[in-house]
mmCIF file of C-alpha atoms in Angstrom:
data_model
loop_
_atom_site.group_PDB
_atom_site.id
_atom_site.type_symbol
_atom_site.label_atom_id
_atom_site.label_comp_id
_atom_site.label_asym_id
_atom_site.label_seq_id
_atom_site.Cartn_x
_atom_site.Cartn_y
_atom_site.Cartn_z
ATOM 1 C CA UNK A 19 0.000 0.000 0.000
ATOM 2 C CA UNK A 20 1.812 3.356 -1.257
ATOM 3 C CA UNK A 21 0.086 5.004 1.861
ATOM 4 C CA UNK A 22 2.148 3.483 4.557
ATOM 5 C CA UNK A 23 5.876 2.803 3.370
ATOM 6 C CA UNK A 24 8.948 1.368 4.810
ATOM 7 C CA UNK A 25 12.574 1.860 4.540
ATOM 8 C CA UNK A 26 14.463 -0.329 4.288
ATOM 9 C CA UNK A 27 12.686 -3.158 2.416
ATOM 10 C CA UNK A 28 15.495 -5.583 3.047
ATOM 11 C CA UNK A 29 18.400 -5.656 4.935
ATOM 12 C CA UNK A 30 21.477 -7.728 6.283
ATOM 13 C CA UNK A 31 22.798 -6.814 9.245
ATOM 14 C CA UNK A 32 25.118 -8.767 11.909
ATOM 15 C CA UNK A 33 24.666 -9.833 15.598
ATOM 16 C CA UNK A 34 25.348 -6.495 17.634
ATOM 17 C CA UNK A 35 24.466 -4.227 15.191
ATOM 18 C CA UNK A 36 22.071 -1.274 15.429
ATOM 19 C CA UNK A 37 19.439 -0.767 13.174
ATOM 20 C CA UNK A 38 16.571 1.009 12.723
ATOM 21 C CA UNK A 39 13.392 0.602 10.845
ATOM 22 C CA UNK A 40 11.304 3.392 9.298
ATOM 23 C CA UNK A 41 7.754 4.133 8.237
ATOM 24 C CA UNK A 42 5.822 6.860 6.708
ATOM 25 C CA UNK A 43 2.170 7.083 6.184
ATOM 26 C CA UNK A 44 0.296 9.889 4.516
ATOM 27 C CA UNK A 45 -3.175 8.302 5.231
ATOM 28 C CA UNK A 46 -3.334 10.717 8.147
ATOM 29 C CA UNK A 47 -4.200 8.215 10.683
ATOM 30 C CA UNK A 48 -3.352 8.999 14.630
ATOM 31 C CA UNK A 49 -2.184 4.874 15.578
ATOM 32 C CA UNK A 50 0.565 3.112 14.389
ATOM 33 C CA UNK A 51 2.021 -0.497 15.086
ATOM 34 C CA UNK A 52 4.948 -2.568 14.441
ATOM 35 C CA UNK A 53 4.983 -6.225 14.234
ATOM 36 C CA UNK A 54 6.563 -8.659 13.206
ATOM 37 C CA UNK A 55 5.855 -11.954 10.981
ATOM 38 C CA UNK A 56 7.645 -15.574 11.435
ATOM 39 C CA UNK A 57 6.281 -18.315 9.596
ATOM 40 C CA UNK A 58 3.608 -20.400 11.176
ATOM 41 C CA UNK A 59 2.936 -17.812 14.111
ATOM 42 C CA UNK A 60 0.684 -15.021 12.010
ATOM 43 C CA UNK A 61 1.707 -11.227 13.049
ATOM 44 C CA UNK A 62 2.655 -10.653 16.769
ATOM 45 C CA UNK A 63 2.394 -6.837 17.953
ATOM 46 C CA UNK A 64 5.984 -5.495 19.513
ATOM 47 C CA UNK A 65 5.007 -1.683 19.731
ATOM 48 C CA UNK A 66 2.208 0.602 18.677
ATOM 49 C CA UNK A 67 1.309 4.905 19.857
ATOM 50 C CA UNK A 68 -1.561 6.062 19.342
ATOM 51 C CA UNK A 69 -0.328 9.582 19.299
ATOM 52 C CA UNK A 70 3.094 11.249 19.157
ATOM 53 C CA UNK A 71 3.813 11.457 22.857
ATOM 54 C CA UNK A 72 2.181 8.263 23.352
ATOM 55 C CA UNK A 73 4.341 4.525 23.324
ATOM 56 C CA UNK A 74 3.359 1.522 24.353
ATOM 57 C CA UNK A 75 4.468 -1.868 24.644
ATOM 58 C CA UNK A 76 3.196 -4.903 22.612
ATOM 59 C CA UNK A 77 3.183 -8.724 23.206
ATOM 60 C CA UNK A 78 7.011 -9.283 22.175
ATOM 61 C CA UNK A 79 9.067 -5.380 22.415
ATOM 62 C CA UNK A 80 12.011 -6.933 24.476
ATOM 63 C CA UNK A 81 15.016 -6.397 22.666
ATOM 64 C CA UNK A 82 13.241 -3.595 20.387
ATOM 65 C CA UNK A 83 12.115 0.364 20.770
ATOM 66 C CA UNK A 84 10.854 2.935 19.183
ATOM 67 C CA UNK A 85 10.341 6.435 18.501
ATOM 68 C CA UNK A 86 6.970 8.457 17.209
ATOM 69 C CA UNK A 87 8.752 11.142 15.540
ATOM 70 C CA UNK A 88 5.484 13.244 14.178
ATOM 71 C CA UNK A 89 2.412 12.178 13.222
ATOM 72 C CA UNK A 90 3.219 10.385 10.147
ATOM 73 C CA UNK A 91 6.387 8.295 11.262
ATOM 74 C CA UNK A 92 7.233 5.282 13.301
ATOM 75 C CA UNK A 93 10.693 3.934 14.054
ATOM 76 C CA UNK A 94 11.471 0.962 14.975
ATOM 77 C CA UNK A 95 15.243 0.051 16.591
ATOM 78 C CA UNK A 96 16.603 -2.885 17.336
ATOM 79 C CA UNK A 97 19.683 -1.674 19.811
ATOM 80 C CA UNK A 98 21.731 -4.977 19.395
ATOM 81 C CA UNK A 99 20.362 -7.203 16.981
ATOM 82 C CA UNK A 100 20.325 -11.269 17.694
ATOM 83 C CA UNK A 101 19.986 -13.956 15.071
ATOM 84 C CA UNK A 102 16.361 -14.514 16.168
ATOM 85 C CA UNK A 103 15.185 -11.612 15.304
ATOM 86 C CA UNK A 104 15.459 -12.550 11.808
ATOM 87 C CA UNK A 105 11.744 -11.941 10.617
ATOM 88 C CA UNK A 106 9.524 -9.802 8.566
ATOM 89 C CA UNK A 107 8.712 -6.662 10.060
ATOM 90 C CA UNK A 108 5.708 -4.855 8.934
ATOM 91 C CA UNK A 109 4.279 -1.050 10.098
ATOM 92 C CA UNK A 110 0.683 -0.313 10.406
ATOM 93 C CA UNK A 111 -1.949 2.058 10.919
ATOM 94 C CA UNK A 112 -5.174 2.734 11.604
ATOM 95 C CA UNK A 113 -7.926 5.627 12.536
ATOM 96 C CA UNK A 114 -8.870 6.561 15.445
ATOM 97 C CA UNK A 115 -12.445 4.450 16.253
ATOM 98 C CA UNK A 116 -11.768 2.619 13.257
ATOM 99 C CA UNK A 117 -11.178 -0.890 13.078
ATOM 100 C CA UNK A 118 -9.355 -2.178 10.025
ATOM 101 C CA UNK A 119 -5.615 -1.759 9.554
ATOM 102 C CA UNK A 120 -3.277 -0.925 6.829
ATOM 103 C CA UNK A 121 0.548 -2.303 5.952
ATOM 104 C CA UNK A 122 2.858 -0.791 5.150
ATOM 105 C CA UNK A 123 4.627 -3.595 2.380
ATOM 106 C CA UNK A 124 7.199 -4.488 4.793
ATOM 107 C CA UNK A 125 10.859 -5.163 5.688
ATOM 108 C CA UNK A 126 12.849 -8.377 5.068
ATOM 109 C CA UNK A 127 15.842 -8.076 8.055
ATOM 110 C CA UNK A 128 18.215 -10.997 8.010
ATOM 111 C CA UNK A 129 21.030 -10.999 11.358
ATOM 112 C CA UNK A 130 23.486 -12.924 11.002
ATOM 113 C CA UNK B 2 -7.824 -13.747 26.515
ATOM 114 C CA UNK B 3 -8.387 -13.468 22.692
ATOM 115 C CA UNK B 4 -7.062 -16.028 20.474
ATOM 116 C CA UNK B 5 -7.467 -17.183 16.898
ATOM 117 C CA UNK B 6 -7.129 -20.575 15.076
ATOM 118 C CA UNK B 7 -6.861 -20.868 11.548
ATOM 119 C CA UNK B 8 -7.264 -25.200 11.238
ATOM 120 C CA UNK B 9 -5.655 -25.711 7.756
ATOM 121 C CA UNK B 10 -2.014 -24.265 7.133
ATOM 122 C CA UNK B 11 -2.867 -24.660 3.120
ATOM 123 C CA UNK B 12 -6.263 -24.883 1.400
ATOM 124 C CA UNK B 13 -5.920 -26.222 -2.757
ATOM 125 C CA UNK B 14 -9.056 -25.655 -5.049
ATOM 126 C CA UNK B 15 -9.689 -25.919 -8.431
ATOM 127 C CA UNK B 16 -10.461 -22.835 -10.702
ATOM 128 C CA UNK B 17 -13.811 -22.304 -11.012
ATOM 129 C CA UNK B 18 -14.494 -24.605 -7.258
ATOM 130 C CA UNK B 19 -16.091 -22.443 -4.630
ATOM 131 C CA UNK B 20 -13.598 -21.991 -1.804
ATOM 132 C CA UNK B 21 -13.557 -21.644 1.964
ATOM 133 C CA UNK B 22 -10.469 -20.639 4.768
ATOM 134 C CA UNK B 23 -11.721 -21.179 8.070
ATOM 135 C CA UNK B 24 -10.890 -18.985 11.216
ATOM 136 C CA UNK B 25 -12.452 -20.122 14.949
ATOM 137 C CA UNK B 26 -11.960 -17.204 17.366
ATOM 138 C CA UNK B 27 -12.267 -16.517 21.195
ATOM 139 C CA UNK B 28 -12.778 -13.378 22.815
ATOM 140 C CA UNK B 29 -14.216 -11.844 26.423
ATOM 141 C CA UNK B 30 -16.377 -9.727 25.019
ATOM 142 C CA UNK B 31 -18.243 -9.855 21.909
ATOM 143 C CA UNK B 32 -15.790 -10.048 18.600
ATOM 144 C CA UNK B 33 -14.913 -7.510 15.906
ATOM 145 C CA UNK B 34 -13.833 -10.009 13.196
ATOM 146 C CA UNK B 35 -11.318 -9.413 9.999
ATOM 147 C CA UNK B 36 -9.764 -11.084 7.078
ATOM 148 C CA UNK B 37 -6.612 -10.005 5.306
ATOM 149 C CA UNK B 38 -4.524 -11.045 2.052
ATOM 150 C CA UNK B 39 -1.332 -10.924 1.844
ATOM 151 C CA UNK B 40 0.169 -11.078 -1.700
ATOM 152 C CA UNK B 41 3.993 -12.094 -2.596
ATOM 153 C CA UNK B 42 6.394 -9.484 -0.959
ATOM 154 C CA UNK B 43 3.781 -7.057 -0.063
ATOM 155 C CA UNK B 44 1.521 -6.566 3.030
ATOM 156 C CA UNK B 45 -1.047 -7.909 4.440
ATOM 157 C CA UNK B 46 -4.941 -5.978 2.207
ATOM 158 C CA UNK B 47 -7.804 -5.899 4.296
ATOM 159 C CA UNK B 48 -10.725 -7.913 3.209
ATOM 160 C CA UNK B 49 -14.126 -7.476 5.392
ATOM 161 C CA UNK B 50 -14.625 -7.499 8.789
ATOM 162 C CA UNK B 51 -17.333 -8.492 11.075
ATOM 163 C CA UNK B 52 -18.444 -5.564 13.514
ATOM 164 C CA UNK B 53 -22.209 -6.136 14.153
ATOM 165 C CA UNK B 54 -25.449 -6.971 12.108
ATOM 166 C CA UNK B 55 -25.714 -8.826 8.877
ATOM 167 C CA UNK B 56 -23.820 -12.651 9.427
ATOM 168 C CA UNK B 57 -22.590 -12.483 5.779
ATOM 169 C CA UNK B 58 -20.481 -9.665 5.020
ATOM 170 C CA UNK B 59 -19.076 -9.061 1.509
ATOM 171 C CA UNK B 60 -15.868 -7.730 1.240
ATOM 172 C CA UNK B 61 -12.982 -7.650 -1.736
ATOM 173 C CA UNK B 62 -12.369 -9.216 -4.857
ATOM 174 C CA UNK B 63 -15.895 -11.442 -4.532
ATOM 175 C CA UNK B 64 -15.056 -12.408 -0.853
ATOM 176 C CA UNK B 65 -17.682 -12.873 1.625
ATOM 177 C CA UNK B 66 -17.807 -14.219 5.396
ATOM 178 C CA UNK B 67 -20.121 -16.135 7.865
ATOM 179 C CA UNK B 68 -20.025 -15.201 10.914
ATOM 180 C CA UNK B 69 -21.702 -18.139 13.495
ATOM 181 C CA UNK B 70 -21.564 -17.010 17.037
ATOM 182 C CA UNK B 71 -22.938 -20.177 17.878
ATOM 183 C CA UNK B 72 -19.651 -21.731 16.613
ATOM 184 C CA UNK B 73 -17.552 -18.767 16.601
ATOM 185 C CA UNK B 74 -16.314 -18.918 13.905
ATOM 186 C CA UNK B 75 -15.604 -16.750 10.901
ATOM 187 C CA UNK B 76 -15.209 -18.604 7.547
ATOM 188 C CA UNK B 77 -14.017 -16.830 4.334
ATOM 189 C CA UNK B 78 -15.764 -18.085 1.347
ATOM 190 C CA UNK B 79 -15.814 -17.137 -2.510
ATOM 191 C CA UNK B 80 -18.424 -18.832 -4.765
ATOM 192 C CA UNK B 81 -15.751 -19.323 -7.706
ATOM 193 C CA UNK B 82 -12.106 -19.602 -7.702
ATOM 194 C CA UNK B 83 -9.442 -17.871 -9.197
ATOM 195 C CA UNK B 84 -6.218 -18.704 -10.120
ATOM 196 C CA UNK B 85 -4.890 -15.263 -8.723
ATOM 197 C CA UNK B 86 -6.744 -15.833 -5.225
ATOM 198 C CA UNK B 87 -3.648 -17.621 -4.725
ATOM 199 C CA UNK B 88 -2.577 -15.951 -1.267
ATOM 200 C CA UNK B 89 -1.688 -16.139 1.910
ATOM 201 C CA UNK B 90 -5.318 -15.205 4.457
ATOM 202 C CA UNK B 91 -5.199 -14.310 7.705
ATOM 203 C CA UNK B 92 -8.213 -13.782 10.601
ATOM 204 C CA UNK B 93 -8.312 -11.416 12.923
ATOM 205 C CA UNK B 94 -10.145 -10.635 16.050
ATOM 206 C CA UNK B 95 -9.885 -8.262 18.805
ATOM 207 C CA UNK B 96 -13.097 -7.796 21.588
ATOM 208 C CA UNK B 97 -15.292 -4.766 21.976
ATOM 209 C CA UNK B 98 -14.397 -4.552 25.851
ATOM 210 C CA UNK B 99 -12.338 -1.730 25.061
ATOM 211 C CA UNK B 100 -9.020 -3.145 24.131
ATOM 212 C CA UNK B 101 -7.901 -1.966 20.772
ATOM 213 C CA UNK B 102 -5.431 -5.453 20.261
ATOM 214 C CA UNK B 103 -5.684 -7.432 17.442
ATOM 215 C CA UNK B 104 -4.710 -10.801 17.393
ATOM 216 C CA UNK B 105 -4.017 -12.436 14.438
ATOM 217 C CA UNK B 106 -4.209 -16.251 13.188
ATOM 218 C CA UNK B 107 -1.477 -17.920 11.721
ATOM 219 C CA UNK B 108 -2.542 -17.355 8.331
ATOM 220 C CA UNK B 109 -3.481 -20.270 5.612
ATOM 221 C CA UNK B 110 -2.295 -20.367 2.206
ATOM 222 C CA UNK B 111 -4.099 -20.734 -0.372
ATOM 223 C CA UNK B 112 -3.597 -22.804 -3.501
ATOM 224 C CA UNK B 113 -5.969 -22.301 -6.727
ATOM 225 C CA UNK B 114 -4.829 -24.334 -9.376
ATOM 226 C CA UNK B 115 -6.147 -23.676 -13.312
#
């Protein structure tokens, strides 16, 4: 979806690294949400805000943080990356009383 | 807590066969219900979603859904199949107790062959 986009769409890093994630969205919507996506285990929720000054914690954010910038971007960090978080990351958002989301396209990240 | 099973990791149909990906939910409260498609190297479309009302909702691309609170479940079906259905589906639910969390299935692929 050319509304919510990510940088970078893939990227090899090694074990100890720092790396951030980005994502833009022009949709104008207040939440946003990172997750990530393994094979067999659907999308898991690590962060999401629901405003700029707001943050909160998801099902699996050990090991990961992020920043809410402005209104229309959401970083995600991964402060010293492990082999197991080799996944596929995804940003999405959503309005505000509204139920459906939308993906960004997504972000291959291979540690090694 | 809310959770979500998706039964069948792949689903094959002919072109042409009606098709159906199932999705089984549990929630606390009563359920909002999605579906999403996620295409080769992109992410995940929404479909239709369940809030209240109508049990069949019609969504994208010819999809509709049952939903069967008796059951609780939340089938996708399509009367006809095509060949570029071929995707990966994934159910959603989150509750309307105030919680805004989504939880997500596994996902099933799906397999149309011509």
């Amino acid at each position: 979806d050319a509304d919510v986009t990510q940088t970078p769409r893939n990227r090899i890093t090694k074990t100890g690294k720092r790396i951030m994630l980005e994502c833009s969205q022009t949709k104008g919507h207040d939440r946003m949400y990172w997750y990530r996506q393994d094979p067999g285990l659907g999308l898991r929720l690590i962060y999401y805000s629901f405003d700029v000054k707001d943050i909160n914690k998801g099902e699996i954010s050990d090991g990961y943080s992020v920043s809410r910038q402005a209104q229309a971007k959401f970083s995600l960090s991964l402060e010293s990356a492990i082999p197991n978080q080799t996944a596929l990351y995804f940003c999405a958002t959503s309005e505000q009383g509204s139920n459906e989301q939308y993906f960004g396209p997504g972000t291959r990240l291979t540690v090694t | 807590a809310q959770s979500v099973a998706q039964p069948e990791d792949q689903v094959n149909v002919a072109e042409g066969n009606p098709l159906t990906v199932k999705c089984t939910y549990s929630v606390s409260g009563n359920p909002y219900l999605f579906w999403y498609v996620q295409y080769p190297n992109r992410g995940l479309q929404f479909l239709l979603k369940y809030i209240t009302g109508d049990n069949l909702v019609k969504g994208s691309y010819g999809f509709e859904a049952e939903f069967n609170k008796s059951q609780t479940s939340f089938h996708l079906k399509k009367p006809s199949a095509l060949v570029s259905d071929s995707a990966l589906y994934f159910c959603a639910v989150r509750d309307d107790t105030g919680g805004f969390k989504t939880i997500f299935g596994a996902g099933t692929r799906l397999f149309v062959k011509a």
